[in-house]
mmCIF file of C-alpha atoms in Angstrom:
data_model
loop_
_atom_site.group_PDB
_atom_site.id
_atom_site.type_symbol
_atom_site.label_atom_id
_atom_site.label_comp_id
_atom_site.label_asym_id
_atom_site.label_seq_id
_atom_site.Cartn_x
_atom_site.Cartn_y
_atom_site.Cartn_z
ATOM 1 C CA MET A 1 105.806 97.121 10.284
ATOM 2 C CA SER A 2 108.866 94.952 9.581
ATOM 3 C CA GLN A 3 110.481 92.274 11.515
ATOM 4 C CA PRO A 4 114.413 91.668 12.790
ATOM 5 C CA ASN A 5 115.747 89.025 11.088
ATOM 6 C CA ALA A 6 116.334 85.822 12.578
ATOM 7 C CA PHE A 7 119.988 85.884 14.193
ATOM 8 C CA ASP A 8 122.436 83.557 11.851
ATOM 9 C CA CYS A 9 124.197 80.886 13.579
ATOM 10 C CA GLU A 10 127.609 83.108 14.348
ATOM 11 C CA GLU A 11 125.095 85.465 15.800
ATOM 12 C CA ALA A 12 123.466 83.095 17.738
ATOM 13 C CA PHE A 13 126.739 81.285 19.174
ATOM 14 C CA ARG A 14 127.611 85.085 20.486
ATOM 15 C CA HIS A 15 124.753 85.109 22.753
ATOM 16 C CA LEU A 16 125.435 81.578 23.873
ATOM 17 C CA GLY A 17 126.373 82.323 27.225
ATOM 18 C CA ASP A 18 123.699 84.856 27.945
ATOM 19 C CA PHE A 19 121.314 82.309 26.809
ATOM 20 C CA LEU A 20 122.123 80.391 29.055
ATOM 21 C CA ASP A 21 122.354 82.545 31.905
ATOM 22 C CA ARG A 22 119.190 83.726 31.199
ATOM 23 C CA GLU A 23 120.601 87.434 31.077
ATOM 24 C CA LEU A 24 119.365 87.879 27.209
ATOM 25 C CA THR A 25 116.676 91.096 26.593
ATOM 26 C CA ALA A 26 113.146 89.613 25.465
ATOM 27 C CA GLU A 27 114.150 90.779 21.508
ATOM 28 C CA GLU A 28 117.405 88.908 21.693
ATOM 29 C CA LEU A 29 115.703 85.864 23.140
ATOM 30 C CA LYS A 30 113.136 85.426 20.451
ATOM 31 C CA MET A 31 115.727 85.533 18.035
ATOM 32 C CA VAL A 32 117.848 83.067 19.244
ATOM 33 C CA GLU A 33 114.624 80.973 19.535
ATOM 34 C CA GLU A 34 114.010 81.489 15.943
ATOM 35 C CA HIS A 35 117.391 80.746 14.968
ATOM 36 C CA LEU A 36 117.260 77.318 16.966
ATOM 37 C CA LEU A 37 113.813 76.269 15.176
ATOM 38 C CA ILE A 38 115.666 76.399 11.680
ATOM 39 C CA CYS A 39 119.087 75.308 12.994
ATOM 40 C CA GLU A 40 119.328 71.735 13.846
ATOM 41 C CA THR A 41 123.495 71.849 14.645
ATOM 42 C CA CYS A 42 122.486 75.086 16.914
ATOM 43 C CA ALA A 43 119.770 73.494 18.114
ATOM 44 C CA ARG A 44 121.965 70.591 19.304
ATOM 45 C CA GLN A 45 124.888 72.521 20.781
ATOM 46 C CA PHE A 46 122.215 74.725 22.901
ATOM 47 C CA HIS A 47 120.832 71.636 24.310
ATOM 48 C CA PHE A 48 124.023 69.939 25.117
ATOM 49 C CA GLU A 49 125.101 73.645 26.585
ATOM 50 C CA GLU A 50 121.982 73.511 28.576
ATOM 51 C CA GLU A 51 122.400 70.185 30.067
ATOM 52 C CA LEU A 52 125.805 70.363 30.683
ATOM 53 C CA LEU A 53 124.509 73.965 33.053
ATOM 54 C CA ALA A 54 122.404 71.788 34.935
ATOM 55 C CA CYS A 55 124.464 68.704 35.205
ATOM 56 C CA LEU A 56 127.415 71.331 36.603
ATOM 57 C CA LYS A 57 124.776 73.239 38.990
ATOM 58 C CA SER A 58 123.031 69.883 40.466
ATOM 59 C CA LYS A 59 126.460 68.046 41.325
ATOM 60 C CA ALA A 60 128.070 71.369 42.835
ATOM 61 C CA ARG A 61 125.107 71.252 45.055
ATOM 62 C CA LEU A 62 125.705 67.569 46.395
ATOM 63 C CA ALA A 63 128.669 69.391 48.705
ATOM 64 C CA LYS A 64 127.811 67.702 52.411
ATOM 65 C CA ILE A 65 127.515 69.803 55.043
ATOM 66 C CA PRO A 66 129.776 69.026 58.121
ATOM 67 C CA GLU A 67 128.372 67.700 61.057
ATOM 68 C CA GLY A 68 127.981 70.260 63.628
ATOM 69 C CA PHE A 69 127.930 72.660 61.672
ATOM 70 C CA ARG A 70 124.682 74.837 62.425
ATOM 71 C CA GLU A 71 125.010 74.114 66.029
ATOM 72 C CA SER A 72 128.205 75.742 66.139
ATOM 73 C CA ILE A 73 127.712 78.742 64.072
ATOM 74 C CA LEU A 74 124.848 78.880 67.017
ATOM 75 C CA LYS A 75 127.466 78.803 69.503
ATOM 76 C CA ALA A 76 129.631 81.222 68.092
ATOM 77 C CA LEU A 77 126.595 83.638 67.849
ATOM 78 C CA ASP A 78 125.695 83.098 71.438
ATOM 79 C CA LYS A 79 129.237 83.690 72.800
ATOM 80 C CA ALA A 80 129.426 87.003 70.380
ATOM 81 C CA GLU A 81 126.264 87.652 71.988
ATOM 82 C CA GLN A 82 127.156 87.590 75.412
ATOM 83 C CA ALA A 83 131.081 88.967 75.126
ATOM 84 C CA MET B 1 124.693 98.132 69.711
ATOM 85 C CA LEU B 2 122.117 95.583 68.928
ATOM 86 C CA ALA B 3 118.662 95.659 70.777
ATOM 87 C CA GLN B 4 117.728 92.433 72.290
ATOM 88 C CA ASN B 5 115.557 91.178 69.383
ATOM 89 C CA ASP B 6 118.041 91.871 66.583
ATOM 90 C CA ARG B 7 119.655 87.930 67.759
ATOM 91 C CA GLU B 8 116.690 86.308 67.128
ATOM 92 C CA LYS B 9 115.856 88.497 63.756
ATOM 93 C CA PHE B 10 119.323 87.547 62.709
ATOM 94 C CA ASP B 11 119.047 83.672 63.203
ATOM 95 C CA ALA B 12 116.148 84.195 60.939
ATOM 96 C CA LEU B 13 117.507 85.010 58.313
ATOM 97 C CA LEU B 14 120.287 83.305 58.833
ATOM 98 C CA GLN B 15 119.273 79.884 59.455
ATOM 99 C CA PRO B 16 117.986 79.302 55.634
ATOM 100 C CA ILE B 17 120.980 80.628 54.095
ATOM 101 C CA LEU B 18 123.570 78.672 55.873
ATOM 102 C CA ASP B 19 124.278 75.267 54.049
ATOM 103 C CA SER B 20 124.428 77.380 50.932
ATOM 104 C CA ALA B 21 127.111 79.678 52.390
ATOM 105 C CA TYR B 22 129.157 76.925 53.416
ATOM 106 C CA ARG B 23 128.666 75.339 50.162
ATOM 107 C CA VAL B 24 130.152 78.619 48.606
ATOM 108 C CA ALA B 25 132.753 79.305 51.075
ATOM 109 C CA LEU B 26 133.643 75.696 50.529
ATOM 110 C CA ARG B 27 133.635 76.460 46.421
ATOM 111 C CA MET B 28 136.110 79.772 47.150
ATOM 112 C CA THR B 29 138.407 78.307 49.811
ATOM 113 C CA ARG B 30 138.667 74.614 48.253
ATOM 114 C CA ASN B 31 138.687 73.145 51.576
ATOM 115 C CA SER B 32 136.619 72.357 54.624
ATOM 116 C CA ASP B 33 138.075 73.357 57.535
ATOM 117 C CA ASP B 34 139.112 76.548 55.814
ATOM 118 C CA ALA B 35 135.187 76.993 54.336
ATOM 119 C CA TRP B 36 133.757 75.814 58.253
ATOM 120 C CA ASP B 37 136.289 78.925 59.457
ATOM 121 C CA LEU B 38 135.497 81.402 56.838
ATOM 122 C CA VAL B 39 131.144 80.866 57.110
ATOM 123 C CA HIS B 40 132.207 81.221 61.230
ATOM 124 C CA GLU B 41 133.860 84.668 60.820
ATOM 125 C CA ALA B 42 131.257 86.090 58.344
ATOM 126 C CA VAL B 43 128.787 85.133 60.635
ATOM 127 C CA LEU B 44 130.387 86.761 63.534
ATOM 128 C CA ASN B 45 131.051 89.904 61.009
ATOM 129 C CA ALA B 46 127.479 90.049 60.108
ATOM 130 C CA PHE B 47 126.068 89.883 63.151
ATOM 131 C CA ARG B 48 128.317 92.391 64.555
ATOM 132 C CA GLY B 49 127.099 95.002 61.334
ATOM 133 C CA PHE B 50 123.524 93.656 61.833
ATOM 134 C CA GLY B 51 122.568 97.224 62.469
ATOM 135 C CA HIS B 52 123.855 98.557 58.899
ATOM 136 C CA PHE B 53 120.999 95.917 57.434
ATOM 137 C CA GLU B 54 118.500 97.584 56.091
ATOM 138 C CA SER B 55 115.266 95.799 57.049
ATOM 139 C CA GLY B 56 113.484 94.318 53.940
ATOM 140 C CA THR B 57 115.797 94.278 51.655
ATOM 141 C CA ASN B 58 117.934 91.109 50.545
ATOM 142 C CA PHE B 59 119.732 89.359 53.735
ATOM 143 C CA LYS B 60 121.223 86.416 51.269
ATOM 144 C CA ALA B 61 123.264 89.319 49.181
ATOM 145 C CA TRP B 62 124.228 91.501 51.942
ATOM 146 C CA PHE B 63 125.743 88.155 53.738
ATOM 147 C CA PHE B 64 127.490 86.731 50.681
ATOM 148 C CA LYS B 65 129.079 90.222 50.354
ATOM 149 C CA ILE B 66 129.979 89.867 54.021
ATOM 150 C CA LEU B 67 131.210 86.376 53.352
ATOM 151 C CA THR B 68 133.457 87.297 49.601
ATOM 152 C CA ASN B 69 135.119 90.313 51.343
ATOM 153 C CA THR B 70 136.040 87.847 54.310
ATOM 154 C CA TYR B 71 137.410 85.318 51.794
ATOM 155 C CA ILE B 72 139.600 87.983 50.464
ATOM 156 C CA ARG B 73 140.456 89.690 53.575
ATOM 157 C CA LYS B 74 141.381 86.220 54.772
ATOM 158 C CA LYS B 75 143.040 85.954 51.421
ATOM 159 C CA SER B 76 144.995 88.659 51.348
ATOM 160 C CA LYS B 77 147.024 87.589 54.185
ATOM 161 C CA HIS B 78 148.465 84.394 52.637
ATOM 162 C CA ARG B 79 150.511 84.152 49.317
ATOM 163 C CA PRO B 80 149.262 84.414 46.060
ATOM 164 C CA GLU B 81 148.096 81.154 44.704
ATOM 165 C CA SER B 82 149.301 79.457 41.517
ATOM 166 C CA VAL B 83 147.159 79.724 38.513
ATOM 167 C CA SER B 84 146.961 75.988 37.322
ATOM 168 C CA LEU B 85 144.780 76.492 33.573
ATOM 169 C CA ASP B 86 145.498 79.231 31.214
ATOM 170 C CA VAL B 87 142.290 81.395 31.201
ATOM 171 C CA SER B 88 143.735 82.428 27.267
ATOM 172 C CA GLU B 89 143.153 80.039 25.502
ATOM 173 C CA ASN B 90 139.621 78.222 25.393
ATOM 174 C CA PRO B 91 137.601 77.668 22.740
ATOM 175 C CA GLU B 92 133.564 77.658 23.867
ATOM 176 C CA LEU B 93 131.883 74.490 23.616
ATOM 177 C CA PHE B 94 135.090 72.447 24.135
ATOM 178 C CA LEU B 95 133.391 69.567 25.336
ATOM 179 C CA PHE B 96 130.382 69.134 22.573
ATOM 180 C CA ALA B 97 133.796 69.712 20.031
ATOM 181 C CA ASN B 98 134.897 66.784 21.692
ATOM 182 C CA THR B 99 132.252 64.403 22.009
ATOM 183 C CA LYS B 100 133.095 62.412 19.118
ATOM 184 C CA HIS B 101 136.181 61.246 20.529
ATOM 185 C CA THR B 102 135.008 59.698 23.559
ATOM 186 C CA ASP B 103 134.763 56.555 24.301
ATOM 187 C CA ALA B 104 131.189 57.050 25.097
ATOM 188 C CA PRO B 105 128.996 54.159 23.441
ATOM 189 C CA GLY B 106 125.574 54.532 22.218
ATOM 190 C CA GLU B 107 124.088 56.618 19.941
ATOM 191 C CA ASP B 108 123.789 59.946 21.871
ATOM 192 C CA PRO B 109 127.766 60.598 22.999
ATOM 193 C CA ALA B 110 126.874 64.191 23.467
ATOM 194 C CA GLN B 111 124.334 62.685 27.020
ATOM 195 C CA ALA B 112 127.426 59.747 27.488
ATOM 196 C CA VAL B 113 129.903 62.368 27.865
ATOM 197 C CA ILE B 114 127.284 64.442 30.682
ATOM 198 C CA ASP B 115 127.061 60.897 32.357
ATOM 199 C CA LYS B 116 130.141 60.564 33.215
ATOM 200 C CA ILE B 117 130.240 63.679 34.904
ATOM 201 C CA ASP B 118 130.082 63.120 38.348
ATOM 202 C CA GLU B 119 130.482 65.440 41.312
ATOM 203 C CA GLU B 120 133.928 64.483 41.670
ATOM 204 C CA LYS B 121 135.178 65.492 38.689
ATOM 205 C CA VAL B 122 132.608 68.886 38.979
ATOM 206 C CA SER B 123 134.578 69.337 42.001
ATOM 207 C CA ALA B 124 137.546 69.592 40.809
ATOM 208 C CA ALA B 125 137.018 71.407 37.722
ATOM 209 C CA ILE B 126 135.598 74.055 40.648
ATOM 210 C CA GLU B 127 138.953 74.236 42.591
ATOM 211 C CA ASN B 128 141.206 74.580 38.808
ATOM 212 C CA LEU B 129 139.538 77.966 38.370
ATOM 213 C CA PRO B 130 141.431 80.960 39.057
ATOM 214 C CA ASP B 131 140.712 82.576 42.328
ATOM 215 C CA GLU B 132 138.663 85.584 40.751
ATOM 216 C CA TYR B 133 136.395 83.031 38.369
ATOM 217 C CA ARG B 134 135.934 80.525 40.991
ATOM 218 C CA MET B 135 134.818 83.158 43.112
ATOM 219 C CA ALA B 136 132.049 84.221 40.534
ATOM 220 C CA CYS B 137 131.699 80.742 39.287
ATOM 221 C CA ALA B 138 130.781 79.651 42.888
ATOM 222 C CA LEU B 139 127.626 82.040 43.210
ATOM 223 C CA TYR B 140 126.856 81.488 40.083
ATOM 224 C CA LEU B 141 126.416 77.973 40.124
ATOM 225 C CA LEU B 142 125.251 77.675 43.682
ATOM 226 C CA GLU B 143 123.089 80.345 44.002
ATOM 227 C CA ASP B 144 121.131 81.071 40.733
ATOM 228 C CA LEU B 145 122.165 84.310 41.044
ATOM 229 C CA SER B 146 122.260 87.216 38.179
ATOM 230 C CA TYR B 147 125.251 88.998 37.303
ATOM 231 C CA GLN B 148 124.036 91.930 38.366
ATOM 232 C CA GLU B 149 123.809 90.332 41.967
ATOM 233 C CA ILE B 150 127.011 88.461 41.539
ATOM 234 C CA ALA B 151 128.275 91.829 40.658
ATOM 235 C CA ASP B 152 126.884 93.920 43.591
ATOM 236 C CA ILE B 153 128.453 90.800 45.848
ATOM 237 C CA LEU B 154 131.720 90.656 44.254
ATOM 238 C CA ASN B 155 131.618 94.676 44.082
ATOM 239 C CA ILE B 156 132.966 94.503 40.531
ATOM 240 C CA PRO B 157 131.324 95.646 37.193
ATOM 241 C CA ILE B 158 128.852 93.306 35.483
ATOM 242 C CA GLY B 159 130.961 93.218 32.346
ATOM 243 C CA THR B 160 133.497 91.705 34.407
ATOM 244 C CA VAL B 161 131.101 89.118 36.142
ATOM 245 C CA ARG B 162 129.935 88.414 32.551
ATOM 246 C CA SER B 163 133.218 87.686 31.238
ATOM 247 C CA ARG B 164 133.962 85.447 34.456
ATOM 248 C CA ILE B 165 131.416 83.762 34.015
ATOM 249 C CA HIS B 166 131.518 82.820 30.079
ATOM 250 C CA ARG B 167 135.181 82.118 30.714
ATOM 251 C CA GLY B 168 134.961 79.983 33.736
ATOM 252 C CA ARG B 169 132.037 77.927 31.911
ATOM 253 C CA ASN B 170 135.274 77.215 29.149
ATOM 254 C CA LEU B 171 137.974 76.531 31.363
ATOM 255 C CA LEU B 172 135.445 73.983 33.595
ATOM 256 C CA GLN B 173 134.762 72.543 30.270
ATOM 257 C CA ARG B 174 138.312 72.013 29.156
ATOM 258 C CA SER B 175 139.153 70.835 32.944
ATOM 259 C CA LEU B 176 136.116 68.369 32.538
ATOM 260 C CA TRP B 177 137.297 66.823 29.785
ATOM 261 C CA GLU B 178 140.723 66.212 30.453
ATOM 262 C CA SER B 179 139.332 63.981 33.518
ATOM 263 C CA ILE B 180 137.157 62.008 31.445
ATOM 264 C CA VAL B 181 139.496 61.871 29.066
ATOM 265 C CA GLY B 182 142.088 60.223 32.186
ATOM 266 C CA ASP B 183 139.342 58.219 33.012
ATOM 267 C CA GLU B 184 139.056 56.706 29.808
ATOM 268 C CA ALA B 185 142.816 55.995 29.737
ATOM 269 C CA GLU B 186 142.295 54.471 32.930
ATOM 270 C CA VAL B 187 140.113 52.083 31.932
ATOM 271 C CA ARG B 188 141.802 50.907 28.565
ATOM 272 C CA SER B 189 145.269 50.451 30.346
#
């Protein structure tokens, strides 16, 4: 049975966004991962993008919730329920 | 008309997602007062429409759809915002390509660049995104939703979500780079 050839750098790079977002098909993912095993340059770039994305997600989630926010929502719901 | 125990059901579904609703609203509105108002309005809209929610389906996706619709409606009442970034010219791997131009010390300049990214820089970068990119990116960065889930919430095609997230990511990188370089220039002067 013939196996598809691994991606080259350009093809791997074209799949970078979907790779980061876990939106690749199983076959595409395998092709990207196989390329990363043999290409140190791409592996370094992909690793950087993964680290950066994890950093962005964690920092974006640090925003503080204002004091009294939850209570204020529940109070507004009480009022709406009585109306 | 809502049944008597609907309030309890609604509260039980709403409470676990309230904090993330506020954070998404904050990224959309770029302002804590507006985020507060937006979530309040969206919660009341959701409560009034709770009879339309299909029990057993994804409440969070249903609520976030109401939140974004409420935001879009509120926004359309105000004048359009000015777009601060050029969407067309933003190469991928912008930050990585520039790591060698930073003042970052040590053997791993890429990691040193990531270490310079703090909450303030991330907030500013998200706030600089044009509106439609910011909405998709807020849901993406804060909620780990799939392209399809974001497409359903924003009521846009999945290809549009993909392109907004990919381009949004590039815009974020450019913006982060500018603030890193700005900090370095300040330190040098």
